[in-house]
Every structure is written in C-alpha cells, then in structure tokens.
C-alpha cells in the first residue's frame, strides 16, 4: 500500500530527528513521511527546517498553535485523503521504529483485511532493567470501562502472539484511509489521551477489525512530551474517560459497565486528591462533564445510530476483569469476589 507516515512535533525536535533517522532505514517500498509541527518554539522549529533543507526525506507542515495530538494528526490524515494514500501510519516523535516496522503493519492489514494494525511497542529507557520491556501490545478495554495497554512492563519474550485486539495505540499504528472516510478522524475535543481508543472503539462499532502484529516493533520513550506539562496527564484522564464511554458504549453494555466505571473512577479521583492533585483531577472532571453534556451526547446519537456491531460482539472483545494495574480496587473487592465465587463460580468481572 502507499502509506503516509505522520509524525507530530511539539517542542521535541531532538526526539523527532532521532525518529526520522530510524525511519530512513525502513524497508517499506512506498511510504512518504510528513512531520507536522504543532506550534513549537521558533528554535525548535528551526532545527526541523534545517534538517529538511540539508537532508530532506520528509515533508514539513507547520501549524501556528498546538492542536493537540488529535488535531495535529488530523491535519496529516486530511492530507493523505486528498493525495490518495491507501493508509496512514501514526508514529510518536519519541518512538524509534525498527526497519521492518511499517512493512510488517502493511502485511498485517493485507493479510487480515482489518482496518487498523498495531504493533509491539517496547520501552526505550536508560535503565537496562526497563529498556526493551513492553509498553503496549495493543490496547484493551475492561468491563470496568478502563482502557489499558496490554502487556505493559512484561518482558519482550512474553509478548502475545499476533491476532485481534480491541484497540490500537495512536503512537505506532497503521490505518486504512478509507476508515477515516467512513467514520471521520480523531475527535479533537479529546486533545490528547484516549483519542486513539475512541477512534478504535468507533471502528469496532462500525464493524471493522483491528489486529496486533508482534513483528512490527518500535521503541517508545514514555512521557517524553506529556511530562513537560505538570498535571497534564491527570487532567486529560479525568476529562476524557467519561466522554469515551458516553460516546461509544452500546446500550446492551451500559448496565454492566457504567456502575463498575463509576466505582473505579471515584476511587481514582480520591487517590489523586489525596496526592495533592485535586486541581488537575477536578478541573479535568468538570471539563469532562461539560463535554459530555454537549458534544458527548450529540456524538453518541450519531455513532450509535450507525452502529453495525452488536453489544454482544463488543462484549466478546472486552477484558472481563479489572485492569492489571488496579491492585487497590482488587484488594478492596476481594471479600465480595470471594463470596460471589462461592455462590456462582462461573461469573467473572
């Protein structure tokens, strides 16, 4: 397929240049690279322009302000649609792909007929104990309403085999351009965080497949961008999670997912307040409530009215337990679960 690789830069030219260096060794025979600068400082943008002038190998598009991840990559997606590309590869600027990364994703799409292919994203770290461990092997969604990266912190040798996965990470995945023609691009109200799960959820509801290909390997330096903004991750988490679920959870799953989500979400909120992050978490929550009341409900009507997949088909793709990282909630629920197991051993979640 003819592919446009889209990389988003925001005051991270050192990472972006390293990413471009890695892409120069790609084995895919028909791929172009587009770097979108998302309103960076003049000195950071100057480094990209210098690289473009001296070595070329990529197109450079500049935006006057930060559009967030969703808005930034949508610029590249619209360009791919206009120029007739078969697929769009999204690659975080703080990720460095192995030479065969893109070719493996392309082959996975062709082989499966899916709309989205995602790969094995490993951690890049100066700590030898962390470097090469799994960042994500595709994203899961729990019946508790919480997305999480599959396999995070596991050794590379424990990476799952290829096959279907609920969602794809926007940091290193390949999307058929026709998918965006059908369901639209990334929802820009998310700005950043969970916009990739939202798009994958919409693709699933529209009846499209998503596959994970372990041969498509890239290394990711987690938090290289978001860690520069204090409280950003916390605020975006509490703003975007309710919006994700309101838009996408089909009617047949709401009664099972929403009560669980409310309990887990309240526990998460309490933790952030206890850690002195109330301003960020409560600010995100109130912003999320406003979005749900306007944009979320309107989008839900549109998405659910066009839904192809049944609630049972979505349910079959979910993780029917708490996310692996929720040890506190797991301990809290242990007595209740023990009683439930005695009464009905077959029940889960």
Short mmCIF file of C-alpha atoms in Angstrom, two decimals:
data_model
loop_
_atom_site.label_atom_id
_atom_site.label_comp_id
_atom_site.label_asym_id
_atom_site.label_seq_id
_atom_site.Cartn_x
_atom_site.Cartn_y
_atom_site.Cartn_z
CA UNK A 1 0.00 0.00 0.00
CA UNK A 2 1.00 3.60 -0.50
CA UNK A 3 1.47 4.98 3.02
CA UNK A 4 1.86 8.42 4.57
CA UNK A 5 3.75 8.30 7.88
CA UNK A 6 2.62 11.17 10.12
CA UNK A 7 4.83 12.39 12.97
CA UNK A 8 3.73 15.16 15.30
CA UNK A 9 6.31 17.51 16.83
CA UNK A 10 5.76 19.89 19.73
CA UNK A 11 8.98 21.32 21.15
CA UNK A 12 10.61 17.91 20.79
CA UNK A 13 12.88 18.24 17.79
CA UNK A 14 15.64 16.09 19.30
CA UNK A 15 13.26 13.15 19.57
CA UNK A 16 11.73 13.89 16.16
CA UNK A 17 15.13 13.92 14.45
CA UNK A 18 16.02 10.58 16.05
CA UNK A 19 12.68 9.20 14.84
CA UNK A 20 13.43 10.42 11.30
CA UNK A 21 16.87 8.81 11.45
CA UNK A 22 15.25 5.48 12.30
CA UNK A 23 12.68 5.81 9.50
CA UNK A 24 15.41 6.30 6.91
CA UNK A 25 16.19 2.61 7.25
CA UNK A 26 12.60 1.46 6.58
CA UNK A 27 12.10 -1.50 4.29
CA UNK A 28 8.63 -0.46 3.10
CA UNK A 29 8.92 0.41 -0.61
CA UNK A 30 6.20 3.04 -0.95
CA UNK A 31 5.99 5.35 2.04
CA UNK A 32 6.34 9.12 2.46
CA UNK A 33 6.96 10.93 5.74
CA UNK A 34 5.17 14.05 6.94
CA UNK A 35 6.24 15.94 10.05
CA UNK A 36 3.61 18.27 11.46
CA UNK A 37 4.97 20.92 13.79
CA UNK A 38 2.28 21.69 16.33
CA UNK A 39 3.09 25.30 17.22
CA UNK A 40 6.59 24.74 18.61
CA UNK A 41 9.00 27.42 19.78
CA UNK A 42 10.93 29.12 16.95
CA UNK A 43 14.23 27.48 17.92
CA UNK A 44 12.71 24.01 17.93
CA UNK A 45 11.03 24.52 14.57
CA UNK A 46 14.31 25.90 13.18
CA UNK A 47 16.03 22.55 13.84
CA UNK A 48 13.39 20.75 11.79
CA UNK A 49 13.69 23.27 8.96
CA UNK A 50 17.46 22.88 8.94
CA UNK A 51 17.17 19.09 8.72
CA UNK A 52 14.60 19.43 5.95
CA UNK A 53 16.82 21.79 3.97
CA UNK A 54 20.02 19.77 4.41
CA UNK A 55 18.86 16.16 4.14
CA UNK A 56 15.24 16.18 3.00
CA UNK A 57 13.45 12.85 3.09
CA UNK A 58 10.25 14.24 4.60
CA UNK A 59 7.64 16.92 4.13
CA UNK A 60 7.24 19.58 6.82
CA UNK A 61 3.92 21.20 7.70
CA UNK A 62 3.71 23.91 10.36
CA UNK A 63 0.74 24.92 12.49
CA UNK A 64 0.68 28.29 14.31
CA UNK A 65 -0.64 26.76 17.56
CA UNK A 66 -0.77 23.46 19.42
CA UNK A 67 -3.75 21.46 18.13
CA UNK A 68 -3.13 18.55 20.48
CA UNK A 69 -2.46 15.04 19.29
CA UNK A 70 -5.93 14.59 17.79
CA UNK A 71 -5.99 17.89 15.93
CA UNK A 72 -2.40 17.60 14.80
CA UNK A 73 -2.63 14.14 13.28
CA UNK A 74 -5.96 15.04 11.65
CA UNK A 75 -4.00 17.55 9.56
CA UNK A 76 -1.93 14.67 8.21
CA UNK A 77 -4.94 12.41 7.75
CA UNK A 78 -6.72 15.04 5.66
CA UNK A 79 -3.62 15.40 3.51
CA UNK A 80 -3.49 11.62 2.99
CA UNK A 81 -7.14 11.65 1.94
CA UNK A 82 -6.59 14.50 -0.52
CA UNK A 83 -3.49 12.93 -2.06
CA UNK A 84 -4.85 9.40 -2.45
CA UNK A 85 -2.77 7.44 0.05
CA UNK A 86 -4.02 3.95 0.86
CA UNK A 87 -3.08 4.14 4.53
CA UNK A 88 -1.83 6.49 7.25
CA UNK A 89 0.80 5.41 9.77
CA UNK A 90 0.88 7.38 13.00
CA UNK A 91 4.20 7.38 14.82
CA UNK A 92 5.03 9.24 18.03
CA UNK A 93 8.02 11.51 17.65
CA UNK A 94 9.52 9.89 20.78
CA UNK A 95 9.33 6.44 19.15
CA UNK A 96 12.02 4.82 17.01
CA UNK A 97 10.82 2.01 14.73
CA UNK A 98 12.83 -0.98 13.62
CA UNK A 99 13.42 -1.09 9.83
CA UNK A 100 10.64 -3.61 9.21
CA UNK A 101 8.02 -1.91 11.42
CA UNK A 102 5.94 -0.35 8.65
CA UNK A 103 6.24 -3.28 6.24
CA UNK A 104 5.02 -5.65 8.97
CA UNK A 105 1.98 -3.46 9.68
CA UNK A 106 1.21 -3.22 5.97
CA UNK A 107 1.40 -7.00 5.60
CA UNK A 108 -0.85 -7.46 8.64
CA UNK A 109 -3.55 -5.25 7.10
CA UNK A 110 -3.35 -7.01 3.77
CA UNK A 111 -3.41 -10.46 5.34
CA UNK A 112 -6.28 -9.80 7.77
CA UNK A 113 -8.47 -7.36 5.85
CA UNK A 114 -8.66 -5.28 9.05
CA UNK A 115 -8.92 -1.50 9.07
CA UNK A 116 -6.19 -0.92 11.68
CA UNK A 117 -2.93 -2.71 12.50
CA UNK A 118 -0.87 -2.03 15.59
CA UNK A 119 2.50 -3.41 16.62
CA UNK A 120 4.71 -4.22 19.57
CA UNK A 121 5.77 -1.01 21.28
CA UNK A 122 8.72 -1.51 23.62
CA UNK A 123 10.11 0.89 26.20
CA UNK A 124 13.17 2.96 25.41
CA UNK A 125 14.97 3.75 28.66
CA UNK A 126 18.41 4.49 30.06
CA UNK A 127 17.64 1.91 32.75
CA UNK A 128 18.73 -1.53 31.46
CA UNK A 129 16.09 -3.20 33.64
CA UNK A 130 13.34 -1.22 31.88
CA UNK A 131 14.68 -0.89 28.34
CA UNK A 132 13.04 -3.37 25.98
CA UNK A 133 10.14 -4.23 28.26
CA UNK A 134 6.65 -3.93 26.78
CA UNK A 135 4.96 -0.54 26.61
CA UNK A 136 1.93 -1.92 24.78
CA UNK A 137 0.98 -4.87 22.61
CA UNK A 138 -2.31 -3.30 21.58
CA UNK A 139 -4.83 -1.70 23.91
CA UNK A 140 -7.58 -3.44 25.87
CA UNK A 141 -10.84 -2.13 27.32
CA UNK A 142 -12.02 -3.55 30.62
CA UNK A 143 -15.63 -4.24 31.53
CA UNK A 144 -14.85 -1.67 34.23
CA UNK A 145 -14.72 0.99 31.50
CA UNK A 146 -10.97 1.48 31.73
CA UNK A 147 -8.61 1.20 28.74
CA UNK A 148 -5.14 -0.13 29.41
CA UNK A 149 -2.02 -1.14 27.42
CA UNK A 150 -1.77 -4.89 27.03
CA UNK A 151 1.38 -6.47 28.46
CA UNK A 152 2.83 -3.27 29.96
CA UNK A 153 6.03 -3.94 31.96
CA UNK A 154 6.23 -7.57 30.79
CA UNK A 155 9.44 -8.86 29.24
CA UNK A 156 9.59 -8.82 25.45
CA UNK A 157 9.71 -12.62 25.44
CA UNK A 158 6.23 -12.62 27.00
CA UNK A 159 4.68 -10.60 24.16
CA UNK A 160 1.42 -12.14 22.94
CA UNK A 161 1.07 -13.76 19.55
CA UNK A 162 -0.49 -11.78 16.74
CA UNK A 163 -4.22 -11.54 16.33
CA UNK A 164 -7.26 -9.38 17.05
CA UNK A 165 -7.06 -6.69 19.74
CA UNK A 166 -9.69 -4.25 20.94
CA UNK A 167 -7.80 -1.02 20.15
CA UNK A 168 -4.61 0.33 18.63
CA UNK A 169 -2.16 2.80 20.11
CA UNK A 170 -2.02 6.06 18.17
CA UNK A 171 1.71 6.09 18.89
CA UNK A 172 2.66 3.43 16.33
CA UNK A 173 -0.18 2.06 14.19
CA UNK A 174 -1.37 1.88 10.59
CA UNK A 175 -4.88 2.91 9.48
CA UNK A 176 -6.60 2.41 6.15
CA UNK A 177 -7.51 5.82 4.77
CA UNK A 178 -10.97 4.52 3.85
CA UNK A 179 -11.68 4.12 7.58
CA UNK A 180 -11.38 7.88 8.07
CA UNK A 181 -13.58 8.43 5.03
CA UNK A 182 -16.26 6.36 6.74
CA UNK A 183 -16.11 7.22 10.46
CA UNK A 184 -14.19 10.51 10.47
CA UNK A 185 -10.85 11.37 12.03
CA UNK A 186 -9.76 11.64 15.64
CA UNK A 187 -12.13 13.51 17.95
CA UNK A 188 -10.36 16.82 18.57
CA UNK A 189 -12.26 17.52 21.80
CA UNK A 190 -10.04 14.87 23.41
CA UNK A 191 -6.95 16.95 22.50
CA UNK A 192 -4.71 14.15 23.86
CA UNK A 193 -5.18 10.87 25.75
CA UNK A 194 -7.71 8.17 24.83
CA UNK A 195 -8.46 9.70 21.44
CA UNK A 196 -6.87 6.60 19.91
CA UNK A 197 -9.10 4.26 21.95
CA UNK A 198 -12.10 6.38 20.96
CA UNK A 199 -11.27 6.01 17.27
CA UNK A 200 -10.69 2.26 17.65
CA UNK A 201 -13.99 1.91 19.53
CA UNK A 202 -15.81 3.76 16.74
CA UNK A 203 -14.14 1.48 14.19
CA UNK A 204 -15.25 -1.58 16.15
CA UNK A 205 -18.83 -0.28 16.36
CA UNK A 206 -18.78 0.23 12.59
CA UNK A 207 -17.84 -3.43 12.13
CA UNK A 208 -14.13 -3.08 11.35
CA UNK A 209 -11.32 -5.33 12.54
CA UNK A 210 -8.17 -4.31 14.44
CA UNK A 211 -5.13 -6.58 14.53
CA UNK A 212 -1.89 -6.72 16.50
CA UNK A 213 1.32 -7.71 14.71
CA UNK A 214 4.29 -8.53 17.02
CA UNK A 215 6.80 -8.30 14.15
CA UNK A 216 6.10 -4.55 13.88
CA UNK A 217 8.46 -3.31 16.60
CA UNK A 218 9.18 0.24 17.75
CA UNK A 219 10.77 1.66 20.91
CA UNK A 220 8.98 4.38 22.86
CA UNK A 221 10.30 6.82 25.45
CA UNK A 222 7.14 7.12 27.58
CA UNK A 223 6.10 10.60 28.66
CA UNK A 224 8.73 12.47 26.68
CA UNK A 225 6.10 15.05 25.68
CA UNK A 226 3.37 14.98 28.35
CA UNK A 227 5.79 15.02 31.29
CA UNK A 228 6.80 18.56 30.31
CA UNK A 229 3.38 19.84 31.43
CA UNK A 230 2.69 19.36 35.17
CA UNK A 231 -0.67 17.71 35.83
CA UNK A 232 -1.46 17.27 32.14
CA UNK A 233 -1.90 13.50 32.21
CA UNK A 234 -4.15 13.63 35.29
CA UNK A 235 -6.35 16.38 33.86
CA UNK A 236 -6.74 14.70 30.48
CA UNK A 237 -7.54 11.35 32.07
CA UNK A 238 -10.42 12.71 34.13
CA UNK A 239 -11.67 14.86 31.25
CA UNK A 240 -11.63 12.20 28.55
CA UNK A 241 -12.61 8.90 30.16
CA UNK A 242 -16.31 9.79 30.71
CA UNK A 243 -16.51 11.19 27.18
CA UNK A 244 -15.04 7.99 25.73
CA UNK A 245 -17.69 5.83 27.38
CA UNK A 246 -20.69 8.11 26.84
CA UNK A 247 -19.99 8.23 23.12
CA UNK A 248 -19.26 4.59 22.49
CA UNK A 249 -20.61 2.06 24.99
CA UNK A 250 -23.66 0.42 23.35
CA UNK A 251 -26.93 0.21 25.22
CA UNK A 252 -26.62 -3.51 25.95
CA UNK A 253 -23.39 -2.96 27.91
CA UNK A 254 -24.19 0.23 29.83
CA UNK A 255 -25.85 -1.53 32.75
CA UNK A 256 -22.76 -3.69 33.33
CA UNK A 257 -20.01 -1.21 32.57
CA UNK A 258 -21.21 2.11 33.97
CA UNK A 259 -21.70 1.08 37.65
CA UNK A 260 -18.26 -0.52 37.68
CA UNK A 261 -16.73 2.51 36.00
CA UNK A 262 -18.35 4.92 38.49
CA UNK A 263 -16.84 2.98 41.40
CA UNK A 264 -13.37 2.77 39.88
CA UNK A 265 -13.45 6.38 38.70
CA UNK A 266 -14.40 7.60 42.20
CA UNK A 267 -11.53 5.62 43.71
CA UNK A 268 -9.09 7.09 41.19
CA UNK A 269 -10.37 10.58 41.95
CA UNK A 270 -9.91 10.06 45.67
CA UNK A 271 -6.33 8.92 45.11
CA UNK A 272 -5.40 11.99 43.10
CA UNK A 273 -6.95 14.30 45.71
CA UNK A 274 -5.03 12.53 48.48
CA UNK A 275 -1.81 13.03 46.48
CA UNK A 276 -2.36 16.78 46.17
CA UNK A 277 -3.53 16.72 42.55
CA UNK A 278 -7.10 17.86 43.18
CA UNK A 279 -6.76 20.96 40.98
CA UNK A 280 -5.83 18.84 37.98
CA UNK A 281 -8.24 15.95 38.52
CA UNK A 282 -11.27 18.05 39.49
CA UNK A 283 -10.54 20.53 36.73
CA UNK A 284 -10.47 17.67 34.24
CA UNK A 285 -13.65 16.16 35.67
CA UNK A 286 -15.65 19.39 35.40
CA UNK A 287 -14.37 19.96 31.87
CA UNK A 288 -15.37 16.39 31.01
CA UNK A 289 -18.88 16.86 32.39
CA UNK A 290 -19.35 19.92 30.18
CA UNK A 291 -18.14 17.98 27.14
CA UNK A 292 -20.39 15.03 27.88
CA UNK A 293 -23.45 17.27 28.25
CA UNK A 294 -22.90 18.83 24.84
CA UNK A 295 -20.54 17.12 22.43
CA UNK A 296 -20.68 13.65 24.02
CA UNK A 297 -24.43 13.15 23.93
CA UNK A 298 -24.70 14.54 20.41
CA UNK A 299 -21.91 12.26 19.17
CA UNK A 300 -23.42 9.27 20.91
CA UNK A 301 -26.64 9.64 18.92
CA UNK A 302 -24.69 9.81 15.67
CA UNK A 303 -22.35 6.89 16.45
CA UNK A 304 -24.95 4.53 17.89
CA UNK A 305 -27.46 5.20 15.12
CA UNK A 306 -24.89 3.98 12.58
CA UNK A 307 -23.63 1.08 14.71
CA UNK A 308 -23.13 -2.26 12.93
CA UNK A 309 -21.60 -4.38 15.72
CA UNK A 310 -23.90 -5.78 18.38
CA UNK A 311 -23.39 -5.29 22.10
CA UNK A 312 -22.57 -9.00 22.36
CA UNK A 313 -19.83 -8.67 19.72
CA UNK A 314 -18.26 -5.75 21.58
CA UNK A 315 -18.60 -7.62 24.88
CA UNK A 316 -16.65 -10.55 23.42
CA UNK A 317 -13.71 -8.22 22.80
CA UNK A 318 -13.57 -6.79 26.33
CA UNK A 319 -11.29 -7.70 29.23
CA UNK A 320 -13.67 -9.19 31.78
CA UNK A 321 -11.84 -8.16 34.91
CA UNK A 322 -10.22 -5.12 36.49
CA UNK A 323 -7.26 -3.73 34.56
CA UNK A 324 -3.98 -5.31 35.75
CA UNK A 325 -2.73 -2.11 37.42
CA UNK A 326 -5.79 -1.69 39.67
CA UNK A 327 -4.38 -3.53 42.69
CA UNK A 328 -6.04 -1.24 45.22
CA UNK A 329 -9.51 -1.88 43.84
CA UNK A 330 -8.74 -5.58 43.57
CA UNK A 331 -7.87 -5.74 47.28
CA UNK A 332 -10.97 -3.73 48.16
CA UNK A 333 -13.23 -6.11 46.25
CA UNK A 334 -11.53 -9.33 47.34
CA UNK A 335 -14.09 -10.22 50.07
CA UNK A 336 -17.02 -9.54 47.73
CA UNK A 337 -15.47 -11.61 44.97
CA UNK A 338 -14.80 -14.49 47.35
CA UNK A 339 -18.50 -14.62 48.23
CA UNK A 340 -19.51 -14.40 44.58
CA UNK A 341 -17.18 -17.27 43.63
CA UNK A 342 -18.75 -19.49 46.25
CA UNK A 343 -22.24 -18.63 45.03
CA UNK A 344 -21.56 -18.70 41.31
CA UNK A 345 -18.07 -19.90 40.25
CA UNK A 346 -18.71 -19.18 36.57
CA UNK A 347 -19.24 -15.44 36.97
CA UNK A 348 -16.42 -13.03 36.15
CA UNK A 349 -15.55 -9.31 36.43
#
